[in-house]
XYZ file of C-alpha atoms in Angstrom:
736
model
C 80.882 144.460 154.148
C 79.345 144.682 150.706
C 82.513 145.072 147.779
C 80.828 148.598 146.546
C 81.054 150.411 150.038
C 84.586 148.251 149.836
C 86.443 149.835 146.851
C 84.375 153.483 147.705
C 85.543 153.399 151.230
C 89.232 152.746 149.976
C 88.756 154.599 146.993
C 87.895 157.979 149.353
C 90.845 157.057 151.143
C 93.336 157.228 149.200
C 91.719 160.664 147.538
C 92.265 162.144 150.614
C 95.515 161.259 151.326
C 96.846 163.214 149.237
C 94.890 166.426 149.156
C 93.957 167.186 152.590
C 95.526 170.364 152.333
C 94.332 171.270 149.277
C 91.222 173.331 148.278
C 88.339 170.650 147.717
C 87.349 171.916 144.711
C 86.692 168.527 143.359
C 84.384 167.888 146.254
C 82.732 171.414 144.910
C 82.158 169.804 141.339
C 81.464 166.645 142.376
C 78.599 168.093 144.700
C 77.074 170.298 141.661
C 77.191 166.988 139.593
C 75.240 164.698 141.501
C 72.282 167.354 141.790
C 72.926 167.240 137.602
C 71.748 164.281 136.711
C 71.642 164.696 133.058
C 75.423 166.120 133.399
C 76.988 169.637 132.486
C 79.349 171.931 130.599
C 82.485 173.171 132.082
C 80.484 176.197 131.881
C 77.804 175.567 133.484
C 79.412 174.110 136.466
C 82.275 177.609 136.391
C 79.470 180.022 136.476
C 77.811 177.770 139.288
C 80.151 177.510 141.321
C 82.046 180.619 140.482
C 85.330 179.535 139.354
C 88.071 179.674 136.723
C 86.908 177.893 133.859
C 90.458 176.420 132.937
C 90.606 175.752 136.811
C 87.335 173.371 136.470
C 88.634 171.825 133.394
C 91.901 171.082 134.565
C 89.805 169.101 137.675
C 87.374 167.543 135.212
C 90.458 166.318 132.905
C 91.858 164.600 136.412
C 88.325 162.756 137.456
C 87.691 161.574 134.223
C 91.074 160.053 134.104
C 90.166 158.753 137.693
C 86.978 157.260 136.910
C 85.124 159.606 139.226
C 83.182 161.465 136.483
C 81.750 160.120 133.335
C 82.335 162.194 129.804
C 79.019 162.697 127.138
C 79.915 163.567 123.595
C 77.106 165.178 122.054
C 78.208 167.210 118.770
C 80.465 170.200 120.137
C 78.904 169.931 123.251
C 79.936 167.950 125.949
C 78.695 167.443 129.169
C 79.778 165.765 132.015
C 78.249 163.756 134.772
C 79.111 161.853 137.807
C 79.771 158.105 137.677
C 78.178 155.644 139.194
C 81.226 152.940 138.061
C 84.159 151.539 139.554
C 87.708 152.763 138.407
C 89.064 149.220 137.103
C 92.620 149.574 138.248
C 90.776 150.423 141.831
C 89.482 146.819 141.723
C 93.312 145.111 142.464
C 93.379 146.924 145.509
C 90.099 145.026 146.925
C 91.040 141.333 145.163
C 93.693 138.795 145.478
C 92.789 137.080 142.447
C 92.199 137.940 139.667
C 90.588 140.916 137.932
C 89.377 140.617 134.401
C 87.654 143.947 132.195
C 85.629 143.414 129.810
C 84.751 146.282 127.058
C 81.141 147.234 125.841
C 81.111 144.519 123.278
C 82.547 141.778 125.340
C 86.142 141.688 124.355
C 88.782 141.427 126.729
C 90.805 144.699 127.184
C 92.229 144.833 130.541
C 93.724 141.599 133.153
C 94.717 142.133 136.496
C 96.770 140.284 139.421
C 97.440 136.251 138.693
C 95.869 135.325 135.414
C 97.801 131.832 135.413
C 96.433 130.508 138.451
C 93.452 131.302 138.495
C 92.232 130.578 134.411
C 95.156 128.800 133.345
C 95.811 130.777 131.250
C 98.478 133.295 130.254
C 97.505 137.109 130.099
C 98.082 137.610 126.612
C 96.428 134.604 125.736
C 92.994 136.243 126.613
C 93.494 139.450 126.124
C 91.629 140.916 122.522
C 89.386 137.045 123.188
C 85.764 137.870 122.728
C 83.593 136.330 125.766
C 81.650 133.906 123.923
C 85.541 131.874 122.934
C 86.428 131.649 126.419
C 86.049 127.975 127.553
C 86.166 128.597 131.797
C 83.210 128.654 134.367
C 83.991 132.304 134.483
C 82.708 132.750 131.506
C 80.644 129.997 130.515
C 77.699 129.967 133.426
C 74.126 130.399 132.444
C 73.479 133.088 134.561
C 77.367 134.979 134.230
C 76.052 134.684 130.208
C 72.576 136.200 130.692
C 73.628 139.241 132.766
C 76.800 139.969 130.105
C 74.365 139.128 127.106
C 71.686 142.008 129.452
C 74.450 144.635 130.277
C 75.220 144.673 125.923
C 71.489 144.876 125.441
C 71.769 148.392 127.742
C 70.757 147.211 130.626
C 71.515 148.258 133.956
C 72.109 146.189 136.317
C 73.738 145.460 140.559
C 76.689 143.654 141.082
C 76.753 139.414 140.374
C 77.886 137.053 143.313
C 78.689 133.720 142.136
C 80.601 130.357 142.849
C 81.988 128.473 140.567
C 84.190 125.288 140.888
C 87.000 124.474 138.090
C 89.989 122.052 138.740
C 87.812 120.579 142.185
C 88.677 123.733 143.722
C 86.041 126.531 144.392
C 85.906 129.608 143.532
C 84.362 133.282 144.276
C 82.825 135.378 141.199
C 81.894 138.787 141.422
C 80.561 141.020 137.846
C 80.678 144.809 138.755
C 79.979 147.795 136.080
C 83.328 149.038 135.616
C 85.486 152.248 133.961
C 88.260 152.304 132.594
C 91.195 154.906 132.362
C 89.927 156.196 129.264
C 87.072 156.931 130.900
C 84.989 154.308 128.305
C 82.709 151.769 130.336
C 82.092 147.890 131.156
C 82.405 144.883 133.152
C 84.702 144.037 135.721
C 85.148 139.821 136.657
C 86.723 139.776 140.166
C 87.948 135.825 140.393
C 88.783 134.516 143.934
C 89.869 131.428 145.330
C 87.894 130.521 148.755
C 89.408 130.250 151.458
C 87.843 126.801 152.459
C 88.607 125.013 149.631
C 90.044 121.223 151.012
C 93.985 119.566 151.065
C 94.560 116.699 148.923
C 93.589 113.947 150.849
C 95.299 110.828 151.832
C 92.963 109.049 149.494
C 94.000 111.007 146.776
C 97.457 110.392 147.686
C 97.530 106.733 147.285
C 96.092 106.747 143.621
C 98.768 109.419 142.736
C 101.863 107.021 144.301
C 99.568 103.971 142.699
C 99.768 105.543 139.080
C 103.302 106.494 139.488
C 104.185 103.084 140.292
C 102.440 101.012 137.764
C 103.403 104.064 134.835
C 107.489 103.331 135.940
C 106.703 99.373 135.285
C 105.318 99.645 132.195
C 107.984 99.806 129.135
C 105.791 102.364 127.182
C 106.283 105.690 127.621
C 104.238 108.243 129.834
C 104.090 111.806 130.169
C 101.455 114.798 130.611
C 101.664 118.219 129.652
C 100.299 121.487 130.775
C 98.916 123.356 128.329
C 101.923 126.005 127.605
C 104.260 122.322 126.912
C 105.948 122.334 130.700
C 107.049 118.990 131.212
C 104.654 117.834 134.685
C 105.772 114.112 135.320
C 107.330 111.434 132.495
C 107.811 107.744 133.368
C 111.467 106.194 133.878
C 111.013 104.345 130.561
C 110.626 107.355 128.621
C 113.116 108.541 130.505
C 115.788 105.958 129.910
C 114.815 105.812 126.325
C 115.886 109.462 126.261
C 119.206 108.541 128.564
C 118.523 111.012 131.238
C 116.661 110.639 134.575
C 113.629 111.607 134.711
C 113.661 114.769 137.323
C 115.844 116.252 134.784
C 113.363 116.072 131.891
C 110.501 117.808 134.322
C 109.466 121.870 134.399
C 111.339 121.542 130.466
C 109.317 122.158 127.406
C 107.226 119.956 124.835
C 107.509 116.584 124.118
C 111.327 115.352 125.260
C 113.935 114.849 121.620
C 111.050 116.355 119.544
C 110.482 120.167 117.645
C 108.108 122.391 119.540
C 106.624 122.170 116.658
C 105.288 118.803 116.815
C 103.809 119.468 120.300
C 102.248 122.783 118.783
C 100.482 120.713 116.020
C 99.722 117.857 118.566
C 97.631 120.462 120.799
C 95.802 122.017 117.797
C 94.643 118.870 117.036
C 93.815 118.552 120.606
C 91.715 122.134 120.823
C 89.932 120.850 117.494
C 88.582 117.831 118.753
C 85.677 118.661 120.808
C 84.731 115.153 122.443
C 86.072 114.903 125.638
C 86.542 111.226 125.857
C 88.103 111.029 121.888
C 91.896 110.512 122.147
C 94.526 112.310 119.239
C 97.116 109.938 117.857
C 99.865 111.546 116.173
C 103.112 109.897 114.918
C 106.808 111.888 115.415
C 110.531 112.128 114.142
C 113.378 112.927 117.438
C 116.423 112.953 116.996
C 118.964 110.768 119.277
C 122.395 111.753 121.156
C 123.880 109.555 118.379
C 122.399 111.487 115.971
C 120.088 108.732 114.075
C 116.385 109.143 113.731
C 113.781 107.305 115.603
C 110.281 107.464 115.329
C 106.973 107.301 118.314
C 103.934 107.001 118.339
C 101.848 108.573 120.799
C 98.520 108.843 122.045
C 97.244 111.952 123.772
C 93.865 112.601 126.042
C 92.826 116.297 126.810
C 92.026 117.154 130.209
C 89.230 119.181 130.322
C 87.637 120.791 133.972
C 84.261 122.327 132.865
C 85.130 122.910 129.306
C 88.657 123.810 129.898
C 92.043 122.323 128.412
C 94.352 122.009 131.103
C 96.299 119.241 131.006
C 97.292 116.522 128.235
C 98.204 112.912 129.275
C 100.077 111.213 126.410
C 100.740 107.117 126.149
C 103.395 106.752 123.515
C 106.184 103.743 122.382
C 109.087 104.036 119.929
C 107.714 102.487 116.172
C 111.137 102.697 114.294
C 111.325 98.606 113.272
C 107.918 98.650 112.536
C 108.035 101.239 110.077
C 111.196 99.484 109.099
C 108.713 96.135 108.586
C 106.148 98.537 107.168
C 108.852 99.926 104.382
C 110.194 96.547 103.947
C 106.834 95.282 103.170
C 106.361 97.857 100.986
C 108.997 96.803 98.651
C 108.288 92.802 98.677
C 104.926 94.448 97.818
C 105.981 95.952 94.406
C 108.304 93.394 93.493
C 105.574 91.097 93.891
C 103.498 93.622 91.809
C 106.099 93.890 89.253
C 105.792 89.765 89.043
C 102.068 89.969 88.675
C 102.474 92.275 85.476
C 105.104 89.941 84.257
C 103.259 87.183 85.098
C 100.206 88.978 83.731
C 101.453 89.170 80.522
C 102.768 85.753 79.979
C 99.515 84.611 80.909
C 97.959 86.924 78.571
C 99.458 84.837 76.060
C 98.733 81.655 77.228
C 95.082 82.819 76.713
C 95.479 84.030 73.580
C 96.834 79.977 72.520
C 94.436 78.840 74.933
C 91.836 80.486 73.457
C 92.685 79.962 69.786
C 92.844 75.637 71.266
C 89.349 76.062 73.029
C 88.026 77.470 69.182
C 89.874 75.073 67.627
C 87.964 72.382 69.921
C 84.767 73.932 70.020
C 84.759 73.909 66.283
C 85.232 70.188 66.199
C 82.628 69.628 68.941
C 80.176 70.752 66.754
C 81.162 68.309 64.434
C 81.307 66.152 66.323
C 77.413 66.954 67.365
C 76.432 66.246 64.045
C 76.405 62.520 63.935
C 76.546 60.071 67.339
C 79.273 57.760 65.240
C 81.823 60.978 64.794
C 81.283 61.808 69.126
C 82.056 57.633 70.108
C 84.820 57.654 66.833
C 86.330 60.666 68.552
C 88.839 58.980 70.481
C 90.382 56.774 68.198
C 91.096 59.501 65.466
C 93.057 62.217 67.989
C 96.478 62.513 68.121
C 96.460 61.930 71.459
C 96.976 58.949 73.769
C 93.735 58.846 75.656
C 93.879 56.849 79.118
C 92.127 55.957 82.703
C 93.386 53.996 85.492
C 91.927 53.034 88.575
C 93.053 54.361 92.066
C 96.406 51.823 92.250
C 97.507 53.178 88.869
C 96.185 49.778 86.372
C 95.291 51.028 83.117
C 91.431 50.256 82.140
C 91.204 52.237 79.028
C 93.397 53.634 76.165
C 93.104 54.385 72.793
C 94.074 52.742 69.936
C 96.712 55.959 69.373
C 98.987 54.307 71.403
C 99.605 51.022 69.082
C 100.306 53.374 66.373
C 102.924 55.527 69.025
C 104.451 52.718 71.322
C 103.768 49.608 69.034
C 101.879 47.596 71.753
C 98.196 46.665 70.821
C 95.598 48.670 73.709
C 95.081 44.870 74.438
C 98.230 44.220 75.683
C 98.685 47.796 77.550
C 95.004 46.938 79.555
C 95.288 45.863 82.854
C 98.895 46.595 82.984
C 100.280 49.955 85.339
C 100.871 52.841 83.565
C 104.261 53.226 84.418
C 104.755 49.349 82.844
C 106.872 51.115 79.574
C 107.938 54.028 81.433
C 112.167 53.906 81.711
C 113.330 52.842 85.374
C 114.282 55.814 86.451
C 111.516 58.130 86.187
C 108.860 55.383 87.394
C 109.126 57.105 90.849
C 107.887 60.295 90.067
C 104.838 58.736 88.363
C 103.577 56.777 91.213
C 104.081 59.332 93.745
C 101.218 60.450 92.474
C 98.804 57.474 93.202
C 99.754 57.723 96.776
C 97.555 58.943 99.307
C 99.561 62.058 99.753
C 99.075 63.600 96.227
C 95.900 62.808 94.192
C 96.258 65.540 92.014
C 96.486 67.163 89.012
C 99.495 67.121 86.837
C 100.547 68.900 83.766
C 103.121 68.218 80.864
C 105.222 65.779 82.839
C 107.669 64.128 80.098
C 108.835 60.485 80.362
C 111.038 58.267 78.257
C 108.916 54.801 77.932
C 110.279 51.697 75.826
C 108.305 51.050 72.453
C 107.942 47.659 71.206
C 110.793 47.457 68.707
C 113.453 48.461 72.031
C 113.577 52.313 71.424
C 112.452 55.132 73.436
C 109.556 57.514 72.589
C 109.172 60.602 74.824
C 105.854 60.707 75.953
C 104.269 64.022 77.477
C 101.841 62.754 80.391
C 99.407 65.286 81.779
C 96.162 63.163 84.045
C 93.788 64.802 86.424
C 92.136 62.755 89.195
C 88.676 60.842 89.346
C 86.524 60.647 92.698
C 83.680 58.473 92.453
C 80.346 59.189 94.619
C 81.569 59.026 97.484
C 84.231 61.703 96.858
C 86.596 59.728 97.595
C 90.157 58.998 94.749
C 89.462 56.468 91.651
C 92.144 56.726 89.693
C 93.296 59.108 87.173
C 92.067 59.997 83.016
C 94.605 61.694 81.299
C 95.775 62.224 77.553
C 99.446 61.654 76.346
C 101.077 63.752 73.995
C 104.471 62.125 71.645
C 107.444 64.933 72.231
C 110.295 62.639 70.296
C 110.392 64.913 67.366
C 109.796 68.120 69.235
C 112.460 67.122 71.682
C 114.991 66.075 68.681
C 113.545 70.224 66.678
C 114.923 71.707 70.207
C 117.959 69.921 69.917
C 118.292 70.548 66.743
C 118.018 74.161 67.719
C 119.974 74.315 70.576
C 123.105 72.968 68.279
C 121.941 75.566 65.939
C 122.596 78.532 68.353
C 125.390 76.931 69.375
C 127.247 77.271 65.893
C 125.589 80.994 66.074
C 127.662 81.767 69.142
C 130.310 80.217 68.380
C 131.058 81.317 64.678
C 130.312 85.132 66.332
C 133.566 87.295 66.209
C 132.254 89.507 69.883
C 133.369 87.833 73.142
C 130.436 85.862 74.197
C 130.489 84.547 78.101
C 127.620 83.018 81.407
C 128.645 84.495 84.266
C 127.304 82.015 87.565
C 125.895 84.342 90.599
C 129.868 82.671 91.928
C 131.579 84.617 89.062
C 132.298 81.984 87.876
C 132.618 81.008 84.195
C 129.870 78.689 83.184
C 130.457 79.097 79.690
C 132.197 80.716 75.792
C 132.060 80.755 72.712
C 135.158 80.847 69.893
C 135.693 84.255 70.297
C 137.138 84.278 74.022
C 139.117 81.568 73.791
C 141.074 83.608 71.289
C 140.806 86.904 72.616
C 142.257 85.073 76.107
C 144.602 82.507 74.388
C 143.061 79.595 76.562
C 140.727 77.036 75.774
C 136.623 76.418 76.640
C 137.678 73.564 79.259
C 140.180 75.247 81.268
C 137.618 78.875 81.209
C 135.293 77.320 82.900
C 134.769 77.312 86.120
C 137.993 80.390 86.398
C 137.059 83.461 88.077
C 135.662 85.770 85.055
C 137.456 88.660 86.711
C 141.391 87.162 86.617
C 141.310 88.115 82.803
C 141.006 91.660 82.474
C 143.764 94.445 83.885
C 141.597 95.739 86.419
C 140.430 92.770 87.916
C 138.416 94.859 90.242
C 137.068 97.268 87.979
C 135.598 93.698 86.060
C 133.857 92.905 89.398
C 132.056 95.977 90.112
C 130.739 95.853 86.879
C 129.799 92.163 86.775
C 128.170 93.033 90.554
C 126.585 96.346 88.650
C 124.559 93.811 86.068
C 123.478 92.222 89.503
C 122.020 95.303 90.890
C 120.518 96.819 88.328
C 120.118 94.231 85.818
C 122.531 94.978 83.447
C 125.495 97.133 81.900
C 125.694 99.160 79.194
C 129.479 99.713 77.184
C 131.119 99.246 79.916
C 135.389 99.844 79.406
C 137.274 96.823 80.313
C 140.836 95.822 79.074
C 141.290 91.593 78.347
C 144.507 90.198 79.085
C 145.888 87.611 76.906
C 148.134 85.329 78.206
C 150.925 86.193 76.281
C 150.252 89.416 77.832
C 149.022 91.377 74.802
C 146.207 94.046 75.832
C 142.875 94.263 74.071
C 140.412 97.172 74.704
C 137.013 96.011 74.891
C 133.229 97.289 75.307
C 130.887 95.021 77.465
C 127.279 95.128 77.594
C 125.628 92.682 79.838
C 122.495 91.666 81.291
C 121.259 88.869 83.350
C 119.142 86.050 82.143
C 116.791 83.897 84.198
C 115.294 80.539 83.954
C 111.736 80.106 82.981
C 110.146 80.429 87.091
C 111.679 83.580 86.361
C 114.892 82.812 89.139
C 118.237 84.984 87.897
C 120.988 81.974 87.452
C 123.597 84.241 85.387
C 125.306 87.034 83.528
C 125.515 86.728 79.757
C 128.111 89.327 78.773
C 129.078 90.246 75.358
C 132.340 92.000 74.171
C 133.272 94.199 71.609
C 136.501 94.795 70.314
C 137.157 98.870 70.429
C 141.192 98.700 69.284
C 139.793 100.209 66.031
C 138.107 102.610 68.002
C 140.605 103.551 70.334
C 142.949 103.738 67.334
C 140.681 106.403 65.112
C 140.122 108.261 68.041
C 143.715 108.837 68.731
C 143.817 109.514 64.773
C 140.572 112.148 65.638
C 142.521 114.292 68.683
C 146.114 114.465 66.391
C 143.543 116.118 63.698
C 142.418 118.360 66.375
C 144.912 119.526 67.581
C 147.382 119.909 64.193
C 144.137 122.389 63.400
C 144.584 124.566 66.473
C 148.147 124.783 66.118
C 147.378 125.919 62.702
C 145.256 128.324 63.482
C 146.671 129.284 66.225
C 150.085 130.306 64.749
C 148.444 132.996 61.471
C 149.848 135.978 61.877
C 145.814 137.404 61.455
C 143.525 137.792 64.441
C 141.025 134.506 64.906
C 138.160 134.178 67.167
C 136.084 131.122 67.816
C 132.664 131.017 69.592
C 129.769 128.572 70.493
C 126.673 127.484 69.889
C 126.132 130.197 72.451
C 127.738 133.327 71.054
C 130.304 133.403 73.762
C 133.421 132.907 72.391
C 135.907 130.493 73.474
C 138.932 130.674 71.443
C 141.361 133.471 70.351
C 144.971 132.742 68.707
C 148.172 134.491 69.450
C 147.995 136.985 67.188
C 144.577 138.287 68.643
C 146.618 138.271 72.432
C 149.424 140.273 70.889
C 146.876 142.948 69.331
C 145.043 142.934 72.910
C 147.829 142.945 75.014
C 145.140 140.797 77.828
C 145.098 137.497 79.019
C 142.796 134.779 77.749
C 140.570 134.756 81.448
C 139.859 138.266 80.047
C 138.628 138.088 76.573
C 136.630 134.798 77.142
C 132.944 135.215 76.666
C 132.090 138.303 75.979
C 135.176 140.049 77.948
C 136.381 140.694 74.697
C 133.691 143.315 74.168
C 135.375 145.343 76.740
C 137.669 146.309 74.062
C 135.278 147.884 71.693
C 135.184 151.577 71.751
C 131.972 152.541 74.208
C 130.600 154.642 70.892
C 130.630 151.548 68.530
C 130.088 149.045 71.021
C 126.145 148.881 71.015
C 126.165 148.451 67.148
C 128.820 145.962 66.875
C 126.886 143.842 69.650
C 123.777 144.051 67.618
C 124.923 143.211 64.496
C 126.919 140.020 65.548
C 123.848 139.176 67.505
C 121.667 139.644 64.943
C 123.653 137.756 62.220
C 124.716 135.013 64.982
C 120.554 134.443 65.365
C 120.331 134.219 61.607
C 123.578 131.906 61.184
C 124.524 133.875 58.257
C 128.451 135.859 57.487
C 128.498 139.316 58.730
C 131.099 141.888 57.910
C 131.775 144.913 60.632
C 134.408 147.942 61.159
C 134.447 149.287 64.736
C 137.194 150.649 66.722
C 139.044 148.467 68.901
C 141.916 148.872 72.073
C 144.974 147.820 70.871
C 147.916 147.627 73.361
C 149.399 150.777 73.756
C 145.922 152.059 74.554
C 144.782 153.633 71.190
C 141.671 152.777 69.647
C 142.795 150.956 66.088
C 139.813 150.606 63.579
C 139.953 147.417 62.264
C 137.848 145.198 60.097
C 135.581 141.803 61.352
C 134.639 139.095 59.070
C 132.382 136.287 60.538
C 131.161 132.901 59.175
C 129.144 130.112 61.019
C 130.069 127.422 61.319
C 128.680 123.322 60.584
C 129.633 120.240 61.844
C 129.495 117.124 59.959
C 125.537 116.349 60.263
C 124.703 119.928 59.001
C 123.910 120.999 62.805
C 125.125 124.841 63.314
C 127.909 124.398 65.563
C 129.121 128.298 66.498
C 130.875 131.109 64.481
C 134.904 131.565 62.785
C 136.179 134.590 62.025
C 139.390 136.951 61.669
C 140.030 140.840 62.102
C 142.004 143.381 60.161
C 143.559 146.396 61.169
C 142.969 149.414 59.204
C 144.889 151.942 60.663
C 147.937 150.508 60.660
C 147.406 148.617 56.986
C 148.582 145.643 57.728
C 147.792 142.159 59.507
C 149.376 141.974 62.873
């Protein structure tokens, strides 16, 4: 039976069932309207059928709500005509699936039946949504889209029947013109599942079992969610990670251990991704049962059918250790960058020096170019030794400068090994460069060489390897510089520096990474009573009254690079204690490696005594102010009162907690309070003295006139420090 006929017949039976005993006024009215295709007003119907006007209006209103008549308004004139549309709510009687109602603008207005099963979406997700934004075959089918567009343009069409496929199953779709309860027109989409949908076959079941077996064995996480976030499948690896059973996670909502916000964020990213094959990758934080926070990375593949998102298939793993390694590498990179900056500064200085030397050598080369003779004599007049050897270390050339430095003629050195005149204890260092495993350049290697008179001269050698036309190692060419005088000056400078350290009045000490004393000055011997030899190699912290605090300060230097004014007490071997302030920092070798801590202690015994005397002096003057017979007050730089003497409290009868800051103003007479505070604050802003008379409440509850005097106070640096003042009781004519 055609759906229109079925709906009409059931619709008639429904109304006849309740109205068999009534006069069929509705049939008379409908019969009359069947002849009036353009419609008729209430008056016309009432006159033609000779019925009461109110009775006609009542039945027309009921039939309008039932969708049996349509109402059209033309200004103040209302015309009724028999409807040709099917009432929307009557469609649920003939459809076992889902009925979706669209208004005249093609927005979803009402939904009847099982929306979730038929469309994969909840009812609330579709209501008020435009027809064009719903991705489901019932809405995206070209024939359906054309039919709805023609309806919107005003065309009147017969019902449309279509068969569609969604989620690998067949559905029947019927579109009919409809009318809603309020009389407005629209379209109704009836979706029902086809009766011949085949069940899942054995081959598909085997595929599902194989998939579950493979995902069960993988160490990674596998998670299937529907669009609402309900867990459809989870493998054992992820269940074990969550410390629960896989069955306990089924039908839970969201990504286990993660927040709902993370799931919503991932779902929104998937919805924005229009590509059907491109996955969505996201890292999330999860909180474990023991309270620890771990990181996971997920790759979610959207599962769509006919362009509609149905499931999310996620594959993930724990990346906590990877992120920790990344963070570790970031820290290393920062430290490396800092080292690079430090080295860059050093290289700039070296480059500047090299540029200076290069400029000097360029000037020399320009001078040498003037004469070929000068160029040939360059090696003869240089202050450095210029030498060359073969691959076995035999000297093939050495300039006359070697004679002036070592005392040997050039011919006695040529043909001899270059290490022949080097102190035997240092020869192996140079020999290694002539082995096949080395053959690399070397710079500024210092050796003690024996002069012809038997004395030692320190020579600094630098050389580069030479290669022949066959790219084979053939020897070295280099220079030698006499640094004997430089080393002597360096030793003298070290001696001078040592003397400066020894005459320093502050105890100075160097400490190794193990906390042992490496060196001290004479002031350290005096303050501890121990000799330098006994102090070296002992525990630095053992010479303080609080060894643990001393060790904490020493370790703090290694952690942050320095400490400033660290308070400690040195214990003399006779028991005397010296309070000191330690300033310390780490020191490094030329390669930047931390060697230890250099610390200097400043004796603050005199400072401690001065602070004690200053505190005693402060207490003395505060007692004087407190014992004065006049009420005295004082403020800070913020204008808040912070001191009152005894005379003040004897007058007001209040406590210090009640009077502090601006609490004292509560005792001022209400009529004087605003003027008094304005005068006080104005003077305070200008830092000028003031005098004011106001009424202040006495401890007996009466108000006394008082004369208040205030003056600004400045510290020893001339900085404004607040106000001090006192008042007199004018009513008693005496100072309380």
